[in-house]
Structures are given as C-alpha cells and as structure tokens.
Amino acid sequence: MAKNHGILVVDVGTTKICAMVGEFKEDGLWITGMGVSPSYGLKKGVVIDIEEATTSIREAVDKALTQSKADLDKLITYTSIAGTHIKTTSGMGTKVLKEQEVTYEDVRDAIEIAQAGSKSEDRRILHALPKEFVIDHQKGIINPVGMTGKRLEVHVNLITCNASTLQNLLRCFQKLGLEVNGVVFQGLASAEAVLTPEEKDLGVIVIDFGGGTTDVVAYWNGVLRLAFSLPVGGELLTNDLAIGLRTSKQIAEEIKKEKGVCLRELVNGDEIIEVPGIGNRPVRKVNRQFIAEILELRVKELFELVARELKKYMLEETGKLDIRSKFGSGIVLTGGSSQLPGLILTVDQMFDLPTRIGLPSNLNGIGDEILAPQFSTAVGMFYYAKTELESEEFDFPEGGLLEKLKRAFGKFFKK
Ligand SMILES: Nc1ncnc2c1ncn2[C@@H]1O[C@H](COP(=O)(O)OP(=O)(O)OP(=O)(O)O)[C@@H](O)[C@H]1O
Ligand SMILES: [Mg+2]
C-alpha cells in the first residue's frame, strides 16, 4: 500500500476549516502541518455552496501541506461531517457459527451484516459501533471471541447521515482531486480527542459547542449510546449580541470573545463596555451585565435543547427521564464556544453533573498550538483514522489481525 506515510485530516466546520497532516515515524504519529482557514459555503454544519466550500478547504489544506512538506500522494485523507441530518439508530446482525467457536472474522462478519440490514438509499452509515453480543440467547457479552455456540448476534449503534449531504461534502474534495478514505461524525472525533477510557466506562456526555452546530455524543459502559448534532452554536450568540448591542456581527464577535460571559452573577454591576456604533454612529456605553444577560438567555436555551434530546433518549432506553444516573463522569465541553466564561458553571448547574472543558490530548509535533477546544475534532480524527487504518490491511509495523481488531473495536477486545 503506497499511501501509508501519513494522514491528512480536514475538519470542515461552519466557522473554520482545519486541516492537519500527521506523519508516521518510528515512535508514532507526528503532526507536521496545520492549516486553518475561514469557512465559507457552509451553514449549520452543512455545505450549501460547493464552490465556496471547496475554496475554503483548499486554503486550509494548502497551508497544512506547505508547513508539513509531506507528499500529498502518500497521505490518506479523512474529513468530518455534522448537521441535523446525523442520526443514531440501532442495528442487529447474526452469523451462524461454522466452527462453533467465535473468531474475530465472525465478529467482523456479524457487524457487516448488521450494517447491510440497515442500508437505505437516502442514508449512509458513517459508524457501526457494537453495543452487545449475544451467543445462543446468552445476552450481555462484551467480547465473544473464543466463546462457543451456534449463533452469534451483534447489536450495534449506527451513526448515519443523509446521502446527498455527504455527497455535497465529498464533491468539494473531488474538485480538489483529493480521494477521501473516511468520513467521521465531528462529535465522535471530538470525543476521541478529549475523553479517557475511564470516562467512557463510567458514563459521560461530550458536547462540542462550535460555531454553527452543537454536536453531542453520550457513552456508558464504554459504549457509544447516542450521537446527534443540533443546528445551533456560537454564531447565534454573536447574532444576539449584534442585535442587542445594535452593532455589526464583527464587533459583536470581538466583544463576545473579549468581554463575553454567560452568567450575570459573575459580572460586577458597574462594569461599563464601550460599543462602537455602525457607520458613523457614536460609541455607546453598555453595562457588561447586559451582555451577560443576552448570552445567558441564549446559552440556557441551547443547552435546554441538548437536555431535551438526552431526556428523550433516556426515556426510550431506561423508561426514565433521569440523565444523571448513567453519566457518572458528567459532561465534557469542547469546541470553540466552550471557552465562553461562565459556561462550565451554567452547564454544571443545569444538568447537575460535574462539568469540565475537554482539550485535545497531545500528539507529537507542531506544539501547543493545537491544544485548544476548537481543534478537538481535527485531533480526534487522527485517533479515529489511525484505529480504522490499523484494523484494515494497511502496512503497519506491529500486530496481526488479532491486534488490529482489538484496536478497531477497542473496548470489546480489551478484557
Ligand atoms: N473565547 C471565546 N469565547 C466565546 N466564544 C468563542 C471564543 N473563541 C471562539 N469562540 C466561538 O467559537 C465558535 C467557533 O468554534 P469552532 O471552531 O469549534 O466551530 P466550527 O468547528 O468552525 O463550527 P461547527 O463545528 O459548529 O460547524 C465561534 O462562534 C466563536 O465565536
Ligand atoms: Mg467544529
């Protein structure tokens, strides 16, 4: 396989495109290039103008390649997707066992059968994640390999997306002559970058609070249970501020980043901010509490939407609306908007769950620049891509099929 020198990840966000090049060296994957460009032609996570999106992607990719000096022909490309069209559904696959002893190939076949049974014309399966195995009616099996029986059943969670929305995204890469090897749901990638295996075991909710979307994934017992993407993010906060302060979006964005806070109680009552007027209108003086009030209202509304989706799922799965019981590790916030002061406290109070900010865990290479929540998705895409490539027949130094499958299915072969 020629293309095994490295990975090019391109996180296609609503406000920025982030491309990173990772190259395989003797001691692992090194990030050797990074390029960020403003994102045009996207709305709420979805490509709405192929020409504009292609230009934005090209700019980020060019920057990353220039910095890395890697040969594009030797890189395997991954991109990311989000938007309200992302859905989680369940699937089931069964395989009659020839040898009566479950092998890794049986597991792989059963997962493929589960996917085949859920295919439809207008949807594409992005991820098939095993929840549980059943052998001859014995439920709750985590790792079936080596067990005996006549029939293996796998229950999977499938993260699916709209086929034409995916096609529009891939069209941008096609126009750049880039062959895409894999597409990752942005929320899943972010979770890969910011979570520990212990958090996934204990139960955790990751919320990637971005610019145009808020992507959510929830795990317990080490298994992904739910993934969804809401069409709301930091852009809404900026819009609200622009309207409330009667100023431009650009100024509102600056004020949000420099003086924004989403809890009134954290602001001193007599702090005054100067807001430049639009055109030749005079500068206006505004109490910072007013800014906090605008942001607080919107943030609470957005996180109410997240809570509503989670409650709906909990009701279906457990018969109860209670979110807290399953998520002992609480909530991990990431994405650019997670930097808003006051957000941790707000979310902690709303969900009554311990909340922290998730920064992408470090990879070797270009330094601390990538250790910011807006880069969680891109960094997580490396973890995802690496695992996927190792499970395929790529020419990796270590590990036979057993090791590869262990990495591919993570938890299921850990014990
Ligand atoms: N310090 C800050 N305080 C508040 N918001 C911030 C701060 N820094 C960045 N943001 C906001 O983060 C958002 C961008 O986040 P991010 O880069 O994660 O989004 P994206 O990946 O481009 O979009 P998406 O994933 O939603 O499609 C913008 O709305 C920006 O205003
Ligand atoms: Mg994003």
PDB file of N, CA, C and O in Angstrom, residues 81-144:
ATOM      1  N   ILE A  81     -18.043  15.409   9.272  1.00  0.00           N
ATOM      2  CA  ILE A  81     -19.396  15.860   8.908  1.00  0.00           C
ATOM      3  C   ILE A  81     -20.215  16.108  10.179  1.00  0.00           C
ATOM      4  O   ILE A  81     -19.983  15.483  11.216  1.00  0.00           O
ATOM      5  N   ALA A  82     -21.151  17.046  10.080  1.00  0.00           N
ATOM      6  CA  ALA A  82     -22.085  17.313  11.187  1.00  0.00           C
ATOM      7  C   ALA A  82     -23.383  17.835  10.589  1.00  0.00           C
ATOM      8  O   ALA A  82     -23.513  17.890   9.358  1.00  0.00           O
ATOM      9  N   GLY A  83     -24.325  18.202  11.440  1.00  0.00           N
ATOM     10  CA  GLY A  83     -25.603  18.732  10.947  1.00  0.00           C
ATOM     11  C   GLY A  83     -26.764  17.910  11.483  1.00  0.00           C
ATOM     12  O   GLY A  83     -26.578  16.774  11.950  1.00  0.00           O
ATOM     13  N   THR A  84     -27.961  18.480  11.363  1.00  0.00           N
ATOM     14  CA  THR A  84     -29.136  17.818  11.954  1.00  0.00           C
ATOM     15  C   THR A  84     -29.482  16.494  11.270  1.00  0.00           C
ATOM     16  O   THR A  84     -30.263  15.712  11.802  1.00  0.00           O
ATOM     17  N   HIS A  85     -28.906  16.262  10.097  1.00  0.00           N
ATOM     18  CA  HIS A  85     -29.195  15.012   9.377  1.00  0.00           C
ATOM     19  C   HIS A  85     -28.494  13.806  10.023  1.00  0.00           C
ATOM     20  O   HIS A  85     -28.783  12.657   9.664  1.00  0.00           O
ATOM     21  N   ILE A  86     -27.588  14.050  10.957  1.00  0.00           N
ATOM     22  CA  ILE A  86     -26.902  12.937  11.643  1.00  0.00           C
ATOM     23  C   ILE A  86     -27.896  12.278  12.614  1.00  0.00           C
ATOM     24  O   ILE A  86     -28.531  12.966  13.411  1.00  0.00           O
ATOM     25  N   LYS A  87     -27.991  10.963  12.524  1.00  0.00           N
ATOM     26  CA  LYS A  87     -28.932  10.252  13.408  1.00  0.00           C
ATOM     27  C   LYS A  87     -28.265   8.999  13.992  1.00  0.00           C
ATOM     28  O   LYS A  87     -27.354   8.433  13.383  1.00  0.00           O
ATOM     29  N   THR A  88     -28.754   8.572  15.155  1.00  0.00           N
ATOM     30  CA  THR A  88     -28.294   7.296  15.711  1.00  0.00           C
ATOM     31  C   THR A  88     -29.453   6.303  15.633  1.00  0.00           C
ATOM     32  O   THR A  88     -30.565   6.618  16.066  1.00  0.00           O
ATOM     33  N   THR A  89     -29.193   5.139  15.067  1.00  0.00           N
ATOM     34  CA  THR A  89     -30.217   4.094  15.061  1.00  0.00           C
ATOM     35  C   THR A  89     -29.571   2.789  15.525  1.00  0.00           C
ATOM     36  O   THR A  89     -28.355   2.705  15.640  1.00  0.00           O
ATOM     37  N   SER A  90     -30.419   1.798  15.774  1.00  0.00           N
ATOM     38  CA  SER A  90     -29.880   0.509  16.204  1.00  0.00           C
ATOM     39  C   SER A  90     -29.904  -0.465  15.042  1.00  0.00           C
ATOM     40  O   SER A  90     -30.762  -0.371  14.159  1.00  0.00           O
ATOM     41  N   GLY A  91     -28.979  -1.400  15.057  1.00  0.00           N
ATOM     42  CA  GLY A  91     -28.973  -2.443  14.040  1.00  0.00           C
ATOM     43  C   GLY A  91     -28.599  -3.769  14.693  1.00  0.00           C
ATOM     44  O   GLY A  91     -28.049  -3.785  15.798  1.00  0.00           O
ATOM     45  N   MET A  92     -28.911  -4.847  13.994  1.00  0.00           N
ATOM     46  CA  MET A  92     -28.586  -6.162  14.544  1.00  0.00           C
ATOM     47  C   MET A  92     -28.120  -7.090  13.423  1.00  0.00           C
ATOM     48  O   MET A  92     -28.683  -7.075  12.329  1.00  0.00           O
ATOM     49  N   GLY A  93     -27.083  -7.851  13.681  1.00  0.00           N
ATOM     50  CA  GLY A  93     -26.597  -8.794  12.681  1.00  0.00           C
ATOM     51  C   GLY A  93     -26.359 -10.151  13.333  1.00  0.00           C
ATOM     52  O   GLY A  93     -25.927 -10.219  14.478  1.00  0.00           O
ATOM     53  N   THR A  94     -26.666 -11.221  12.603  1.00  0.00           N
ATOM     54  CA  THR A  94     -26.407 -12.551  13.169  1.00  0.00           C
ATOM     55  C   THR A  94     -25.555 -13.361  12.210  1.00  0.00           C
ATOM     56  O   THR A  94     -25.631 -13.192  10.996  1.00  0.00           O
ATOM     57  N   LYS A  95     -24.771 -14.246  12.797  1.00  0.00           N
ATOM     58  CA  LYS A  95     -23.983 -15.144  11.965  1.00  0.00           C
ATOM     59  C   LYS A  95     -24.030 -16.546  12.566  1.00  0.00           C
ATOM     60  O   LYS A  95     -23.823 -16.713  13.782  1.00  0.00           O
ATOM     61  N   VAL A  96     -24.332 -17.507  11.702  1.00  0.00           N
ATOM     62  CA  VAL A  96     -24.304 -18.904  12.152  1.00  0.00           C
ATOM     63  C   VAL A  96     -22.839 -19.326  12.215  1.00  0.00           C
ATOM     64  O   VAL A  96     -22.075 -19.087  11.279  1.00  0.00           O
ATOM     65  N   LEU A  97     -22.447 -19.916  13.325  1.00  0.00           N
ATOM     66  CA  LEU A  97     -21.032 -20.223  13.530  1.00  0.00           C
ATOM     67  C   LEU A  97     -20.693 -21.608  12.995  1.00  0.00           C
ATOM     68  O   LEU A  97     -21.307 -22.595  13.402  1.00  0.00           O
ATOM     69  N   LYS A  98     -19.711 -21.638  12.101  1.00  0.00           N
ATOM     70  CA  LYS A  98     -19.339 -22.916  11.479  1.00  0.00           C
ATOM     71  C   LYS A  98     -18.574 -23.781  12.447  1.00  0.00           C
ATOM     72  O   LYS A  98     -18.861 -24.948  12.662  1.00  0.00           O
ATOM     73  N   GLU A  99     -17.590 -23.179  13.065  1.00  0.00           N
ATOM     74  CA  GLU A  99     -16.676 -23.951  13.908  1.00  0.00           C
ATOM     75  C   GLU A  99     -17.151 -24.049  15.350  1.00  0.00           C
ATOM     76  O   GLU A  99     -16.481 -24.603  16.197  1.00  0.00           O
ATOM     77  N   GLN A 100     -18.271 -23.381  15.634  1.00  0.00           N
ATOM     78  CA  GLN A 100     -18.820 -23.314  16.987  1.00  0.00           C
ATOM     79  C   GLN A 100     -17.981 -22.475  17.939  1.00  0.00           C
ATOM     80  O   GLN A 100     -18.355 -22.275  19.073  1.00  0.00           O
ATOM     81  N   GLU A 101     -16.813 -21.992  17.469  1.00  0.00           N
ATOM     82  CA  GLU A 101     -16.045 -21.109  18.341  1.00  0.00           C
ATOM     83  C   GLU A 101     -15.906 -19.756  17.631  1.00  0.00           C
ATOM     84  O   GLU A 101     -15.499 -19.706  16.481  1.00  0.00           O
ATOM     85  N   VAL A 102     -16.271 -18.701  18.348  1.00  0.00           N
ATOM     86  CA  VAL A 102     -16.315 -17.387  17.706  1.00  0.00           C
ATOM     87  C   VAL A 102     -14.909 -16.879  17.398  1.00  0.00           C
ATOM     88  O   VAL A 102     -14.034 -16.899  18.265  1.00  0.00           O
ATOM     89  N   THR A 103     -14.712 -16.459  16.159  1.00  0.00           N
ATOM     90  CA  THR A 103     -13.413 -15.897  15.759  1.00  0.00           C
ATOM     91  C   THR A 103     -13.585 -14.392  15.511  1.00  0.00           C
ATOM     92  O   THR A 103     -14.711 -13.891  15.447  1.00  0.00           O
ATOM     93  N   TYR A 104     -12.460 -13.698  15.334  1.00  0.00           N
ATOM     94  CA  TYR A 104     -12.529 -12.267  15.028  1.00  0.00           C
ATOM     95  C   TYR A 104     -13.249 -12.040  13.704  1.00  0.00           C
ATOM     96  O   TYR A 104     -13.990 -11.077  13.540  1.00  0.00           O
ATOM     97  N   GLU A 105     -13.044 -12.982  12.769  1.00  0.00           N
ATOM     98  CA  GLU A 105     -13.700 -12.834  11.460  1.00  0.00           C
ATOM     99  C   GLU A 105     -15.222 -12.934  11.620  1.00  0.00           C
ATOM    100  O   GLU A 105     -15.962 -12.216  10.957  1.00  0.00           O
ATOM    101  N   ASP A 106     -15.682 -13.823  12.515  1.00  0.00           N
ATOM    102  CA  ASP A 106     -17.133 -13.929  12.754  1.00  0.00           C
ATOM    103  C   ASP A 106     -17.695 -12.599  13.249  1.00  0.00           C
ATOM    104  O   ASP A 106     -18.774 -12.170  12.838  1.00  0.00           O
ATOM    105  N   VAL A 107     -16.940 -11.982  14.159  1.00  0.00           N
ATOM    106  CA  VAL A 107     -17.392 -10.704  14.729  1.00  0.00           C
ATOM    107  C   VAL A 107     -17.480  -9.655  13.622  1.00  0.00           C
ATOM    108  O   VAL A 107     -18.485  -8.946  13.489  1.00  0.00           O
ATOM    109  N   ARG A 108     -16.446  -9.622  12.808  1.00  0.00           N
ATOM    110  CA  ARG A 108     -16.434  -8.651  11.719  1.00  0.00           C
ATOM    111  C   ARG A 108     -17.601  -8.909  10.760  1.00  0.00           C
ATOM    112  O   ARG A 108     -18.302  -7.975  10.362  1.00  0.00           O
ATOM    113  N   ASP A 109     -17.822 -10.171  10.439  1.00  0.00           N
ATOM    114  CA  ASP A 109     -18.935 -10.505   9.527  1.00  0.00           C
ATOM    115  C   ASP A 109     -20.270 -10.078  10.118  1.00  0.00           C
ATOM    116  O   ASP A 109     -21.120  -9.513   9.429  1.00  0.00           O
ATOM    117  N   ALA A 110     -20.472 -10.374  11.421  1.00  0.00           N
ATOM    118  CA  ALA A 110     -21.758 -10.045  12.052  1.00  0.00           C
ATOM    119  C   ALA A 110     -21.997  -8.534  12.024  1.00  0.00           C
ATOM    120  O   ALA A 110     -23.119  -8.082  11.758  1.00  0.00           O
ATOM    121  N   ILE A 111     -20.933  -7.766  12.253  1.00  0.00           N
ATOM    122  CA  ILE A 111     -21.078  -6.297  12.222  1.00  0.00           C
ATOM    123  C   ILE A 111     -21.405  -5.836  10.802  1.00  0.00           C
ATOM    124  O   ILE A 111     -22.263  -4.971  10.594  1.00  0.00           O
ATOM    125  N   GLU A 112     -20.777  -6.472   9.825  1.00  0.00           N
ATOM    126  CA  GLU A 112     -21.074  -6.100   8.433  1.00  0.00           C
ATOM    127  C   GLU A 112     -22.516  -6.452   8.074  1.00  0.00           C
ATOM    128  O   GLU A 112     -23.200  -5.699   7.378  1.00  0.00           O
ATOM    129  N   ILE A 113     -22.987  -7.589   8.581  1.00  0.00           N
ATOM    130  CA  ILE A 113     -24.383  -7.990   8.316  1.00  0.00           C
ATOM    131  C   ILE A 113     -25.343  -6.980   8.961  1.00  0.00           C
ATOM    132  O   ILE A 113     -26.355  -6.598   8.380  1.00  0.00           O
ATOM    133  N   ALA A 114     -24.993  -6.532  10.171  1.00  0.00           N
ATOM    134  CA  ALA A 114     -25.835  -5.535  10.869  1.00  0.00           C
ATOM    135  C   ALA A 114     -25.938  -4.263  10.033  1.00  0.00           C
ATOM    136  O   ALA A 114     -27.004  -3.654   9.925  1.00  0.00           O
ATOM    137  N   GLN A 115     -24.831  -3.888   9.404  1.00  0.00           N
ATOM    138  CA  GLN A 115     -24.845  -2.678   8.577  1.00  0.00           C
ATOM    139  C   GLN A 115     -25.670  -2.898   7.312  1.00  0.00           C
ATOM    140  O   GLN A 115     -26.459  -2.040   6.927  1.00  0.00           O
ATOM    141  N   ALA A 116     -25.493  -4.072   6.713  1.00  0.00           N
ATOM    142  CA  ALA A 116     -26.203  -4.365   5.461  1.00  0.00           C
ATOM    143  C   ALA A 116     -27.709  -4.306   5.677  1.00  0.00           C
ATOM    144  O   ALA A 116     -28.452  -3.809   4.833  1.00  0.00           O
ATOM    145  N   GLY A 117     -28.152  -4.789   6.838  1.00  0.00           N
ATOM    146  CA  GLY A 117     -29.586  -4.821   7.132  1.00  0.00           C
ATOM    147  C   GLY A 117     -30.174  -3.433   7.334  1.00  0.00           C
ATOM    148  O   GLY A 117     -31.384  -3.260   7.352  1.00  0.00           O
ATOM    149  N   SER A 118     -29.322  -2.455   7.538  1.00  0.00           N
ATOM    150  CA  SER A 118     -29.829  -1.105   7.826  1.00  0.00           C
ATOM    151  C   SER A 118     -29.589  -0.140   6.684  1.00  0.00           C
ATOM    152  O   SER A 118     -29.794   1.062   6.826  1.00  0.00           O
ATOM    153  N   LYS A 119     -29.145  -0.654   5.543  1.00  0.00           N
ATOM    154  CA  LYS A 119     -28.825   0.257   4.420  1.00  0.00           C
ATOM    155  C   LYS A 119     -30.108   0.827   3.818  1.00  0.00           C
ATOM    156  O   LYS A 119     -31.129   0.157   3.746  1.00  0.00           O
ATOM    157  N   SER A 120     -30.034   2.073   3.397  1.00  0.00           N
ATOM    158  CA  SER A 120     -31.161   2.633   2.652  1.00  0.00           C
ATOM    159  C   SER A 120     -30.607   3.599   1.617  1.00  0.00           C
ATOM    160  O   SER A 120     -29.461   4.046   1.727  1.00  0.00           O
ATOM    161  N   GLU A 121     -31.453   3.937   0.650  1.00  0.00           N
ATOM    162  CA  GLU A 121     -30.957   4.719  -0.472  1.00  0.00           C
ATOM    163  C   GLU A 121     -30.539   6.136  -0.093  1.00  0.00           C
ATOM    164  O   GLU A 121     -29.558   6.659  -0.596  1.00  0.00           O
ATOM    165  N   ASP A 122     -31.327   6.736   0.818  1.00  0.00           N
ATOM    166  CA  ASP A 122     -31.048   8.139   1.122  1.00  0.00           C
ATOM    167  C   ASP A 122     -30.211   8.338   2.384  1.00  0.00           C
ATOM    168  O   ASP A 122     -30.004   9.465   2.817  1.00  0.00           O
ATOM    169  N   ARG A 123     -29.739   7.243   3.001  1.00  0.00           N
ATOM    170  CA  ARG A 123     -28.897   7.381   4.187  1.00  0.00           C
ATOM    171  C   ARG A 123     -27.576   6.652   3.957  1.00  0.00           C
ATOM    172  O   ARG A 123     -27.499   5.693   3.190  1.00  0.00           O
ATOM    173  N   ARG A 124     -26.532   7.128   4.619  1.00  0.00           N
ATOM    174  CA  ARG A 124     -25.244   6.423   4.597  1.00  0.00           C
ATOM    175  C   ARG A 124     -24.824   6.134   6.021  1.00  0.00           C
ATOM    176  O   ARG A 124     -25.015   6.974   6.909  1.00  0.00           O
ATOM    177  N   ILE A 125     -24.242   4.967   6.244  1.00  0.00           N
ATOM    178  CA  ILE A 125     -23.758   4.621   7.576  1.00  0.00           C
ATOM    179  C   ILE A 125     -22.333   5.150   7.732  1.00  0.00           C
ATOM    180  O   ILE A 125     -21.445   4.800   6.950  1.00  0.00           O
ATOM    181  N   LEU A 126     -22.151   6.001   8.715  1.00  0.00           N
ATOM    182  CA  LEU A 126     -20.804   6.535   8.978  1.00  0.00           C
ATOM    183  C   LEU A 126     -20.054   5.618   9.941  1.00  0.00           C
ATOM    184  O   LEU A 126     -18.872   5.354   9.786  1.00  0.00           O
ATOM    185  N   HIS A 127     -20.761   5.152  10.985  1.00  0.00           N
ATOM    186  CA  HIS A 127     -20.105   4.347  12.014  1.00  0.00           C
ATOM    187  C   HIS A 127     -21.041   3.242  12.495  1.00  0.00           C
ATOM    188  O   HIS A 127     -22.231   3.487  12.683  1.00  0.00           O
ATOM    189  N   ALA A 128     -20.482   2.052  12.690  1.00  0.00           N
ATOM    190  CA  ALA A 128     -21.242   0.938  13.281  1.00  0.00           C
ATOM    191  C   ALA A 128     -20.521   0.538  14.561  1.00  0.00           C
ATOM    192  O   ALA A 128     -19.417   0.006  14.506  1.00  0.00           O
ATOM    193  N   LEU A 129     -21.131   0.843  15.695  1.00  0.00           N
ATOM    194  CA  LEU A 129     -20.436   0.665  16.974  1.00  0.00           C
ATOM    195  C   LEU A 129     -21.131  -0.405  17.812  1.00  0.00           C
ATOM    196  O   LEU A 129     -22.292  -0.233  18.205  1.00  0.00           O
ATOM    197  N   PRO A 130     -20.456  -1.531  18.088  1.00  0.00           N
ATOM    198  CA  PRO A 130     -21.085  -2.628  18.824  1.00  0.00           C
ATOM    199  C   PRO A 130     -21.492  -2.222  20.238  1.00  0.00           C
ATOM    200  O   PRO A 130     -20.742  -1.552  20.942  1.00  0.00           O
ATOM    201  N   LYS A 131     -22.726  -2.646  20.611  1.00  0.00           N
ATOM    202  CA  LYS A 131     -23.215  -2.390  21.976  1.00  0.00           C
ATOM    203  C   LYS A 131     -23.084  -3.634  22.819  1.00  0.00           C
ATOM    204  O   LYS A 131     -22.730  -3.614  23.973  1.00  0.00           O
ATOM    205  N   GLU A 132     -23.422  -4.770  22.184  1.00  0.00           N
ATOM    206  CA  GLU A 132     -23.532  -6.007  22.951  1.00  0.00           C
ATOM    207  C   GLU A 132     -23.542  -7.185  21.971  1.00  0.00           C
ATOM    208  O   GLU A 132     -24.019  -7.057  20.842  1.00  0.00           O
ATOM    209  N   PHE A 133     -22.998  -8.315  22.430  1.00  0.00           N
ATOM    210  CA  PHE A 133     -23.089  -9.548  21.643  1.00  0.00           C
ATOM    211  C   PHE A 133     -23.976 -10.547  22.370  1.00  0.00           C
ATOM    212  O   PHE A 133     -24.065 -10.533  23.598  1.00  0.00           O
ATOM    213  N   VAL A 134     -24.630 -11.406  21.576  1.00  0.00           N
ATOM    214  CA  VAL A 134     -25.464 -12.458  22.149  1.00  0.00           C
ATOM    215  C   VAL A 134     -25.038 -13.769  21.491  1.00  0.00           C
ATOM    216  O   VAL A 134     -24.915 -13.842  20.266  1.00  0.00           O
ATOM    217  N   ILE A 135     -24.767 -14.794  22.299  1.00  0.00           N
ATOM    218  CA  ILE A 135     -24.461 -16.120  21.721  1.00  0.00           C
ATOM    219  C   ILE A 135     -25.520 -17.094  22.218  1.00  0.00           C
ATOM    220  O   ILE A 135     -25.661 -17.302  23.429  1.00  0.00           O
ATOM    221  N   ASP A 136     -26.256 -17.653  21.277  1.00  0.00           N
ATOM    222  CA  ASP A 136     -27.327 -18.604  21.611  1.00  0.00           C
ATOM    223  C   ASP A 136     -28.183 -18.107  22.782  1.00  0.00           C
ATOM    224  O   ASP A 136     -28.342 -18.788  23.797  1.00  0.00           O
ATOM    225  N   HIS A 137     -28.687 -16.928  22.673  1.00  0.00           N
ATOM    226  CA  HIS A 137     -29.580 -16.300  23.672  1.00  0.00           C
ATOM    227  C   HIS A 137     -28.885 -15.835  24.947  1.00  0.00           C
ATOM    228  O   HIS A 137     -29.534 -15.333  25.850  1.00  0.00           O
ATOM    229  N   GLN A 138     -27.600 -16.059  25.064  1.00  0.00           N
ATOM    230  CA  GLN A 138     -26.910 -15.510  26.238  1.00  0.00           C
ATOM    231  C   GLN A 138     -26.523 -14.049  25.948  1.00  0.00           C
ATOM    232  O   GLN A 138     -25.694 -13.759  25.092  1.00  0.00           O
ATOM    233  N   LYS A 139     -27.187 -13.155  26.677  1.00  0.00           N
ATOM    234  CA  LYS A 139     -27.041 -11.722  26.373  1.00  0.00           C
ATOM    235  C   LYS A 139     -25.869 -11.092  27.125  1.00  0.00           C
ATOM    236  O   LYS A 139     -25.266 -11.716  27.991  1.00  0.00           O
ATOM    237  N   GLY A 140     -25.597  -9.856  26.787  1.00  0.00           N
ATOM    238  CA  GLY A 140     -24.674  -9.017  27.566  1.00  0.00           C
ATOM    239  C   GLY A 140     -23.208  -9.362  27.396  1.00  0.00           C
ATOM    240  O   GLY A 140     -22.384  -8.984  28.221  1.00  0.00           O
ATOM    241  N   ILE A 141     -22.861 -10.055  26.312  1.00  0.00           N
ATOM    242  CA  ILE A 141     -21.451 -10.427  26.122  1.00  0.00           C
ATOM    243  C   ILE A 141     -20.694  -9.239  25.533  1.00  0.00           C
ATOM    244  O   ILE A 141     -21.123  -8.620  24.561  1.00  0.00           O
ATOM    245  N   ILE A 142     -19.560  -8.963  26.142  1.00  0.00           N
ATOM    246  CA  ILE A 142     -18.757  -7.830  25.687  1.00  0.00           C
ATOM    247  C   ILE A 142     -17.733  -8.293  24.647  1.00  0.00           C
ATOM    248  O   ILE A 142     -17.550  -7.668  23.616  1.00  0.00           O
ATOM    249  N   ASN A 143     -17.065  -9.403  24.937  1.00  0.00           N
ATOM    250  CA  ASN A 143     -16.082  -9.927  23.983  1.00  0.00           C
ATOM    251  C   ASN A 143     -16.394 -11.394  23.691  1.00  0.00           C
ATOM    252  O   ASN A 143     -16.111 -12.278  24.495  1.00  0.00           O
ATOM    253  N   PRO A 144     -16.983 -11.675  22.535  1.00  0.00           N
ATOM    254  CA  PRO A 144     -17.422 -13.042  22.241  1.00  0.00           C
ATOM    255  C   PRO A 144     -16.310 -13.959  21.713  1.00  0.00           C
ATOM    256  O   PRO A 144     -16.508 -15.160  21.605  1.00  0.00           O
TER     257      PRO A 144
END
